[in-house]
Amino acid sequence: MKSVVLELEGTLLKDPDPFSYFMLVAFEACGLIRFSLLLLVWPVIFLLDLLGMGDAGLKLTIFVAFAGVRESKIESVARAVLPKFYMNDLDMEAWRVFSSYDKRVVVTKTPRVMVERFVKEHLRAHQVIGRELVVNRLGLATGFVKDEFGSPSFQSLCKEKLHRPLIGNWMGDDDQFVRPVPVIFHDGRLVKRPTPSTALVILLWFPVGIILATIRIVVGLMLPMSIFLYIIPLFGMKIIVKGKPPPTSPASRTNTGVLFVCTHRTLLDPVALSIVMGRKVSAVTYSISRFSEILSPIPTVRLTRKRDVDAERIKRELTKGDLVVCPEGTTCREPFLLRFSALFAELTNQIVPVAMNCRVGFFHATTARGWKALDHIYFFMNPSPVYEVTFLNQLPVEATCSAGKNPHDVANYVQGILGETLGFECTKFTRKDKYRVLAGTTG
């Protein structure tokens, strides 16, 4: 059996400096104050590294980032937030070497809890060797670590013998290349990995972003929907429209409205669609906060996840006019579509698929772990958020349940054409799968 030991930082990951990952933990587990404090200490950490005291600098980083933080919070960030950023920093050439061996071991200079989830689940490592956090009886990290994984000479051996020389001699077969397990679900507010310079920009932008978000939300609540599309560029936002939306609601002549079936990127998907339509289109919702409902410029209809009750509510709303539904049931940030619930297909034959996508610069607008009431605010704090709304043709009657089609087949077909439009991969994962992964449960 062939075995390999690779160091994570600077070998499997392109960036040898783990500081930005501690910044992520500080922000997501503690908030802006700890984030700011760690950035304030960075010049000392940098100076220690220049003086050849990198290990002391790392221990100072760990202390400032983790002291007094509940261990469960650190584990939550390591599970739900860090894997996405680790994956973005992965050196694919090093991964080719690593994945070609039967037994794979990763050595890290950071606490093991930070990297174990990513390394084992996405890189298929068999073992992770790293520092252990010292945790008190209350479950709080003390900020200190146990150096149980070996002496500095062991790390040096890994770096010198298994770093670039091994990778440089790799002559792998591209056809046999196995890719890492992709990160489909991730959480957290920050879009960019907070290196010292990026973190400084985020901190400086934060007060400006709060003011800008307030202005955008107030203006959105005061002005009529019919002029939104022409005004939002003045506030640094943009909506790109592709395809041709239905001109007006047909409820008056057919006793039912159009059901817009959208991909789900943020809670603002129905708002973006209403702006494009130039009128308020009601949206069904599941788990948005009451505060978000208050801030919403369009009517919302809260569902219960009880199939019969929700079916009746959707039918009732369709008799009033057009309606927006996101059958994934939860948002997904990555280029994947979750499995579509088939309920929408059973309720109408007037189905218009709409492909939604958005781009943000600093902050994600949805979270599974944080305070959902801030979702609107974080979205509008981004300097120049962009939404893309692509209308596809209304499904022909023969492609709906009215022609005898199975509801699940209709739902899968709509998921497929929306995925193809966006270039996203369709999956069978559900809302429950997302929260199970992010919560670290197996049930």
Coordinates of C-alpha atoms in Angstrom, one line a residue:
M1 CA 0.0 0.0 0.0
K2 CA 1.4 3.4 -1.0
S3 CA 1.2 6.2 1.6
V4 CA 1.8 9.9 1.3
V5 CA 2.1 12.7 3.9
L6 CA 1.6 16.2 2.7
E7 CA 1.5 19.5 4.6
L8 CA -1.7 21.5 4.1
E9 CA -0.4 25.0 4.2
G10 CA 1.7 25.9 1.2
T11 CA 1.5 22.4 -0.4
L12 CA -2.1 21.2 -0.7
L13 CA -3.2 24.9 -0.3
K14 CA -1.5 27.5 -2.4
D15 CA -1.3 30.0 0.4
P16 CA 1.2 29.1 3.1
D17 CA -0.2 31.6 5.6
P18 CA -3.3 30.4 7.5
F19 CA -4.1 33.8 9.0
S20 CA -7.1 34.5 6.8
Y21 CA -8.8 31.3 8.0
F22 CA -8.4 32.4 11.6
M23 CA -10.0 35.7 10.5
L24 CA -13.0 33.7 9.1
V25 CA -13.4 31.9 12.4
A26 CA -13.2 35.2 14.3
F27 CA -15.8 36.8 12.2
E28 CA -18.3 33.9 11.9
A29 CA -17.9 32.6 15.5
C30 CA -17.6 35.9 17.4
G31 CA -18.4 38.9 15.2
L32 CA -16.9 42.2 14.1
I33 CA -15.1 43.0 17.4
R34 CA -13.0 39.9 17.5
F35 CA -12.4 40.2 13.7
S36 CA -11.1 43.7 14.2
L37 CA -9.0 42.7 17.2
L38 CA -7.3 40.0 15.3
L39 CA -6.5 42.3 12.4
L40 CA -5.1 44.8 14.8
V41 CA -2.7 42.2 16.1
W42 CA -1.6 41.1 12.6
P43 CA 1.4 43.5 12.4
V44 CA 2.9 41.9 15.5
I45 CA 2.3 38.4 14.0
F46 CA 3.9 39.6 10.7
L47 CA 6.9 41.0 12.6
L48 CA 7.4 37.7 14.6
D49 CA 7.4 35.8 11.3
L50 CA 10.0 38.1 9.8
L51 CA 12.2 37.5 12.9
G52 CA 12.0 33.8 12.4
M53 CA 9.5 33.3 15.3
G54 CA 6.6 32.1 13.1
D55 CA 5.5 29.5 15.6
A56 CA 5.1 32.2 18.3
G57 CA 3.2 34.3 15.9
L58 CA 0.9 31.4 15.1
K59 CA 0.2 30.8 18.8
L60 CA -0.6 34.4 19.2
T61 CA -3.1 34.2 16.3
I62 CA -4.7 31.1 17.8
F63 CA -5.0 32.8 21.2
V64 CA -6.6 36.0 19.9
A65 CA -8.9 34.1 17.6
F66 CA -10.1 31.4 20.0
A67 CA -9.7 32.5 23.6
G68 CA -13.1 32.3 25.3
V69 CA -14.9 31.0 22.2
R70 CA -17.1 28.0 22.7
E71 CA -15.6 24.9 21.1
S72 CA -19.0 24.1 19.4
K73 CA -18.9 27.4 17.6
I74 CA -15.4 26.8 16.3
E75 CA -16.5 23.3 15.1
S76 CA -19.6 24.9 13.4
V77 CA -17.5 27.4 11.4
A78 CA -15.0 24.7 10.5
R79 CA -17.8 22.5 9.2
A80 CA -20.0 25.1 7.4
V81 CA -17.8 27.9 6.4
L82 CA -14.1 27.0 6.0
P83 CA -14.4 24.1 3.4
K84 CA -15.5 26.5 0.7
F85 CA -12.5 28.8 1.2
Y86 CA -10.0 25.9 1.5
M87 CA -11.4 24.4 -1.8
N88 CA -10.9 27.7 -3.6
D89 CA -7.3 27.8 -2.4
L90 CA -6.6 24.1 -3.3
D91 CA -3.5 23.4 -5.5
M92 CA -4.9 21.0 -8.1
E93 CA -1.4 19.8 -9.0
A94 CA -0.7 18.8 -5.4
W95 CA -4.1 17.2 -5.2
R96 CA -3.2 15.0 -8.2
V97 CA -0.3 13.7 -6.2
F98 CA -2.2 13.3 -3.0
S99 CA -5.1 11.5 -4.5
S100 CA -2.9 8.9 -6.3
Y101 CA -1.8 7.3 -3.1
D102 CA -3.7 4.6 -1.1
K103 CA -3.1 6.0 2.3
R104 CA -3.3 9.8 2.6
V105 CA -2.2 11.8 5.7
V106 CA -2.3 15.6 6.0
V107 CA -0.2 17.6 8.4
T108 CA -1.3 21.1 9.4
K109 CA 0.2 23.7 11.7
T110 CA -3.3 25.0 12.6
P111 CA -5.6 23.4 15.1
R112 CA -6.9 20.0 13.8
V113 CA -10.5 21.0 14.3
M114 CA -10.2 23.7 11.7
V115 CA -9.2 21.5 8.8
E116 CA -10.4 17.9 9.6
R117 CA -13.8 18.2 8.1
F118 CA -12.5 19.6 4.8
V119 CA -9.5 17.3 4.5
K120 CA -11.4 14.1 5.3
E121 CA -14.7 14.7 3.5
H122 CA -13.5 16.6 0.4
L123 CA -9.9 15.5 0.0
R124 CA -10.5 11.9 1.2
A125 CA -7.6 12.0 3.7
H126 CA -7.4 9.1 6.1
Q127 CA -5.7 11.0 8.9
V128 CA -5.1 14.6 10.0
I129 CA -2.2 15.5 12.2
G130 CA -2.4 18.9 13.9
R131 CA -2.5 20.8 17.1
E132 CA -5.2 20.2 19.7
L133 CA -7.1 23.1 21.3
V134 CA -7.1 23.2 25.0
V135 CA -10.7 23.5 26.2
N136 CA -11.9 24.1 29.7
R137 CA -14.8 22.4 31.6
L138 CA -17.3 24.9 30.3
G139 CA -16.5 24.0 26.7
L140 CA -14.6 27.2 26.0
A141 CA -11.3 27.4 24.2
T142 CA -8.5 28.8 26.3
G143 CA -6.6 30.0 23.3
F144 CA -3.8 27.6 24.0
V145 CA -2.9 24.4 22.1
K146 CA -1.2 21.1 22.8
D147 CA 1.7 20.4 20.4
E148 CA 1.0 16.6 20.3
F149 CA 1.6 16.0 16.6
G150 CA 5.3 15.9 16.7
S151 CA 8.4 18.1 16.7
P152 CA 9.2 20.8 14.2
S153 CA 11.7 18.4 12.5
F154 CA 8.7 16.2 11.5
Q155 CA 7.0 19.1 9.8
S156 CA 10.3 20.0 8.1
L157 CA 10.7 16.5 6.8
C158 CA 7.2 16.6 5.3
K159 CA 7.9 19.9 3.6
E160 CA 11.3 19.1 2.3
K161 CA 10.7 15.5 1.1
L162 CA 7.1 15.7 0.0
H163 CA 6.6 19.2 -1.2
R164 CA 7.6 20.5 -4.7
P165 CA 10.1 17.7 -5.7
L166 CA 7.4 15.1 -5.5
I167 CA 4.9 17.2 -7.2
G168 CA 7.3 18.2 -9.9
N169 CA 8.0 14.5 -10.8
W170 CA 4.4 13.7 -11.0
M171 CA 3.4 12.2 -14.4
G172 CA -0.3 11.6 -13.9
D173 CA -2.9 10.4 -16.4
D174 CA -5.5 13.1 -16.9
D175 CA -8.1 10.5 -17.8
Q176 CA -7.7 8.9 -14.4
F177 CA -7.7 12.2 -12.5
V178 CA -10.2 12.0 -9.6
R179 CA -11.5 15.4 -8.5
P180 CA -12.1 16.5 -4.9
V181 CA -15.6 16.1 -3.5
P182 CA -17.2 19.5 -4.4
V183 CA -18.4 21.8 -1.7
I184 CA -22.2 22.2 -2.4
F185 CA -23.4 23.6 0.9
H186 CA -21.6 26.3 2.8
D187 CA -22.6 29.1 5.1
G188 CA -21.2 32.4 6.5
R189 CA -21.5 36.0 5.5
L190 CA -18.2 36.8 3.9
V191 CA -17.8 36.2 0.2
K192 CA -14.0 36.8 0.0
R193 CA -11.3 35.1 2.1
P194 CA -10.2 37.9 4.6
T195 CA -6.5 38.3 4.0
P196 CA -5.2 41.3 6.0
S197 CA -5.7 43.7 3.1
T198 CA -9.2 42.3 2.3
A199 CA -10.2 42.3 5.9
L200 CA -9.1 46.0 6.2
V201 CA -11.3 46.9 3.2
I202 CA -14.2 45.0 4.7
L203 CA -13.9 46.9 8.0
L204 CA -13.6 50.3 6.4
W205 CA -16.6 49.5 4.2
F206 CA -18.8 48.3 7.0
P207 CA -20.1 51.7 8.3
V208 CA -20.5 52.9 4.7
G209 CA -22.4 49.7 3.8
I210 CA -24.8 50.1 6.7
I211 CA -25.7 53.6 5.6
L212 CA -26.0 52.5 1.9
A213 CA -28.2 49.6 2.9
T214 CA -30.5 51.8 4.9
I215 CA -30.9 54.2 2.0
R216 CA -31.6 51.4 -0.4
I217 CA -34.2 49.8 1.8
V218 CA -36.0 53.0 2.6
V219 CA -36.1 54.1 -1.0
G220 CA -37.3 50.6 -2.0
L221 CA -40.2 50.8 0.5
M222 CA -41.2 54.3 -0.5
L223 CA -41.2 54.2 -4.3
P224 CA -43.6 52.4 -6.7
M225 CA -42.4 49.1 -8.1
S226 CA -43.0 50.3 -11.7
I227 CA -40.0 52.6 -11.6
F228 CA -37.6 50.4 -9.6
L229 CA -35.8 49.0 -12.7
Y230 CA -34.9 52.5 -13.8
I231 CA -33.8 53.8 -10.4
I232 CA -31.7 51.1 -8.9
P233 CA -28.6 51.9 -11.1
L234 CA -28.5 55.2 -9.3
F235 CA -27.9 53.3 -6.0
G236 CA -25.1 51.0 -7.4
M237 CA -27.3 48.0 -8.2
K238 CA -28.0 46.2 -11.4
I239 CA -30.6 43.8 -12.8
I240 CA -29.8 42.0 -16.1
V241 CA -32.9 40.7 -17.8
K242 CA -32.9 37.9 -20.4
G243 CA -35.9 36.4 -22.2
K244 CA -39.3 37.9 -22.3
P245 CA -41.6 37.9 -19.3
P246 CA -45.4 37.5 -19.6
P247 CA -46.8 41.0 -20.1
T248 CA -49.7 40.9 -17.5
S249 CA -51.4 38.5 -15.2
P250 CA -54.0 36.4 -17.1
A251 CA -56.0 35.7 -13.9
S252 CA -58.9 37.9 -15.1
R253 CA -59.5 35.7 -18.2
T254 CA -58.5 32.2 -17.0
N255 CA -59.2 32.5 -13.3
T256 CA -55.6 31.6 -12.5
G257 CA -52.3 33.4 -12.6
V258 CA -49.0 32.4 -13.9
L259 CA -46.8 30.4 -11.5
F260 CA -43.2 31.6 -11.8
V261 CA -40.9 28.8 -10.8
C262 CA -37.5 30.2 -9.8
T263 CA -34.1 28.9 -8.8
H264 CA -33.3 30.0 -5.3
R265 CA -30.2 32.1 -4.7
T266 CA -31.3 34.6 -2.1
L267 CA -34.5 35.6 -0.3
L268 CA -34.7 38.5 -2.7
D269 CA -35.4 36.4 -5.8
P270 CA -39.1 37.2 -5.9
V271 CA -38.3 40.9 -5.4
A272 CA -35.9 40.9 -8.3
L273 CA -38.6 39.3 -10.5
S274 CA -41.2 41.8 -9.4
I275 CA -38.9 44.7 -10.3
V276 CA -38.4 43.2 -13.8
M277 CA -42.2 42.8 -14.1
G278 CA -42.8 46.3 -12.9
R279 CA -45.5 45.2 -10.5
K280 CA -45.8 43.4 -7.2
V281 CA -45.9 39.7 -7.6
S282 CA -46.7 37.7 -4.5
A283 CA -44.3 35.1 -3.3
V284 CA -44.6 32.0 -1.2
T285 CA -42.1 31.7 1.6
Y286 CA -41.1 29.1 4.2
S287 CA -38.6 30.3 6.8
I288 CA -37.8 34.0 6.3
S289 CA -37.9 36.1 9.5
R290 CA -40.8 38.4 10.4
F291 CA -38.4 41.3 10.1
S292 CA -37.7 40.3 6.5
E293 CA -41.4 40.1 5.8
I294 CA -41.9 43.6 7.1
L295 CA -39.1 44.9 4.9
S296 CA -40.4 43.1 1.8
P297 CA -41.8 45.4 -0.8
I298 CA -44.0 42.6 -2.2
P299 CA -46.7 40.5 -0.6
T300 CA -45.5 37.2 1.0
V301 CA -47.5 34.1 1.7
R302 CA -46.0 31.9 4.5
L303 CA -46.2 28.2 3.9
T304 CA -46.3 25.5 6.6
R305 CA -44.5 22.5 4.9
K306 CA -47.7 20.6 5.3
R307 CA -48.5 19.5 1.8
D308 CA -52.3 19.7 1.8
V309 CA -52.3 23.1 3.6
D310 CA -49.7 24.6 1.3
A311 CA -51.4 23.3 -1.8
E312 CA -54.6 25.1 -0.8
R313 CA -52.8 28.3 -0.1
I314 CA -51.0 28.3 -3.4
K315 CA -54.2 27.6 -5.3
R316 CA -56.0 30.4 -3.5
E317 CA -53.2 32.8 -4.3
L318 CA -53.2 31.8 -8.0
T319 CA -56.8 32.8 -8.2
K320 CA -55.8 36.3 -7.3
G321 CA -53.0 36.6 -9.8
D322 CA -49.4 35.6 -10.6
L323 CA -47.2 33.9 -7.9
V324 CA -43.6 33.2 -7.4
V325 CA -42.3 29.9 -5.9
C326 CA -38.8 28.5 -5.3
P327 CA -39.3 24.7 -5.3
E328 CA -35.8 24.0 -3.9
G329 CA -37.2 25.2 -0.6
T330 CA -33.9 26.7 0.5
T331 CA -31.0 28.7 -1.1
C332 CA -27.9 27.3 -2.6
R333 CA -24.9 29.5 -3.3
E334 CA -22.8 27.2 -5.4
P335 CA -23.5 26.3 -9.1
F336 CA -25.9 23.4 -8.1
L337 CA -29.6 23.1 -8.1
L338 CA -31.3 21.2 -5.3
R339 CA -34.1 18.8 -6.0
F340 CA -37.4 20.5 -6.9
S341 CA -40.5 19.8 -4.9
A342 CA -43.2 18.5 -7.2
L343 CA -46.0 20.3 -5.4
F344 CA -46.0 23.2 -7.9
A345 CA -46.5 20.9 -10.8
E346 CA -49.7 19.6 -9.4
L347 CA -51.4 22.9 -9.0
T348 CA -51.4 24.6 -12.4
N349 CA -50.5 24.2 -16.0
Q350 CA -49.4 27.8 -16.4
I351 CA -45.8 27.4 -15.4
V352 CA -43.0 29.9 -16.4
P353 CA -39.5 28.8 -15.4
V354 CA -37.2 31.7 -14.3
A355 CA -33.5 31.2 -13.9
M356 CA -32.2 33.4 -11.0
N357 CA -28.6 34.2 -10.3
C358 CA -26.8 36.9 -8.4
R359 CA -23.3 38.3 -7.7
V360 CA -22.3 40.0 -4.5
G361 CA -18.9 41.5 -3.6
F362 CA -18.5 41.3 0.2
F363 CA -21.5 39.7 2.0
H364 CA -23.8 36.8 1.4
A365 CA -27.5 37.6 1.8
T366 CA -28.6 34.3 3.3
T367 CA -27.4 32.2 6.3
A368 CA -28.4 28.9 7.9
R369 CA -26.5 29.6 11.2
G370 CA -26.8 33.3 11.7
W371 CA -29.6 35.8 12.3
K372 CA -31.8 35.6 9.3
A373 CA -33.3 39.0 10.1
L374 CA -30.1 40.6 8.7
D375 CA -30.3 38.9 5.3
H376 CA -31.8 41.9 3.6
I377 CA -29.4 44.3 5.2
Y378 CA -26.3 42.2 4.3
F379 CA -27.4 42.0 0.7
F380 CA -27.8 45.7 0.4
M381 CA -24.5 46.4 2.1
N382 CA -22.7 45.1 -0.9
P383 CA -21.2 47.8 -3.1
S384 CA -22.6 46.7 -6.4
P385 CA -24.9 43.7 -6.2
V386 CA -26.0 42.3 -9.5
Y387 CA -29.1 40.1 -10.2
E388 CA -29.6 38.1 -13.4
V389 CA -33.2 37.2 -14.3
T390 CA -33.7 34.9 -17.3
F391 CA -37.3 34.1 -18.3
L392 CA -37.8 30.8 -20.2
N393 CA -40.8 30.0 -22.3
Q394 CA -44.0 28.9 -20.5
L395 CA -44.3 25.2 -20.4
P396 CA -46.6 23.8 -23.1
V397 CA -49.7 22.2 -21.8
E398 CA -48.6 18.8 -23.0
A399 CA -45.5 19.1 -20.7
T400 CA -47.6 19.6 -17.6
C401 CA -49.7 17.4 -15.3
S402 CA -52.8 18.5 -17.3
A403 CA -51.6 16.2 -20.1
G404 CA -51.1 13.3 -17.7
K405 CA -47.5 13.9 -16.9
N406 CA -46.2 12.7 -13.5
P407 CA -45.6 15.7 -11.1
H408 CA -42.1 14.5 -10.3
D409 CA -41.2 14.3 -14.0
V410 CA -42.5 17.8 -14.5
A411 CA -40.5 19.1 -11.6
N412 CA -37.3 17.3 -12.8
Y413 CA -37.8 18.7 -16.3
V414 CA -38.1 22.2 -15.0
Q415 CA -35.1 21.7 -12.8
G416 CA -33.2 20.4 -15.8
I417 CA -33.9 23.3 -18.2
L418 CA -33.1 25.9 -15.5
G419 CA -29.9 24.1 -14.6
E420 CA -28.9 24.0 -18.3
T421 CA -29.7 27.7 -18.7
L422 CA -27.5 28.7 -15.7
G423 CA -24.8 26.1 -16.4
F424 CA -25.5 24.6 -13.0
E425 CA -25.5 20.9 -12.0
C426 CA -28.8 19.4 -11.0
T427 CA -28.7 17.3 -7.8
K428 CA -31.1 15.2 -5.7
F429 CA -30.1 17.0 -2.5
T430 CA -32.9 18.6 -0.5
R431 CA -33.3 21.3 2.1
K432 CA -33.0 18.6 4.8
D433 CA -29.7 17.5 3.2
K434 CA -28.4 21.0 3.3
Y435 CA -29.1 21.5 7.0
R436 CA -27.9 18.1 7.9
V437 CA -24.5 18.8 6.3
L438 CA -24.2 22.2 7.8
A439 CA -25.2 21.0 11.2
G440 CA -23.0 18.0 11.0
T441 CA -25.7 15.4 11.8
T442 CA -26.1 12.1 10.0
G443 CA -29.9 11.6 10.4

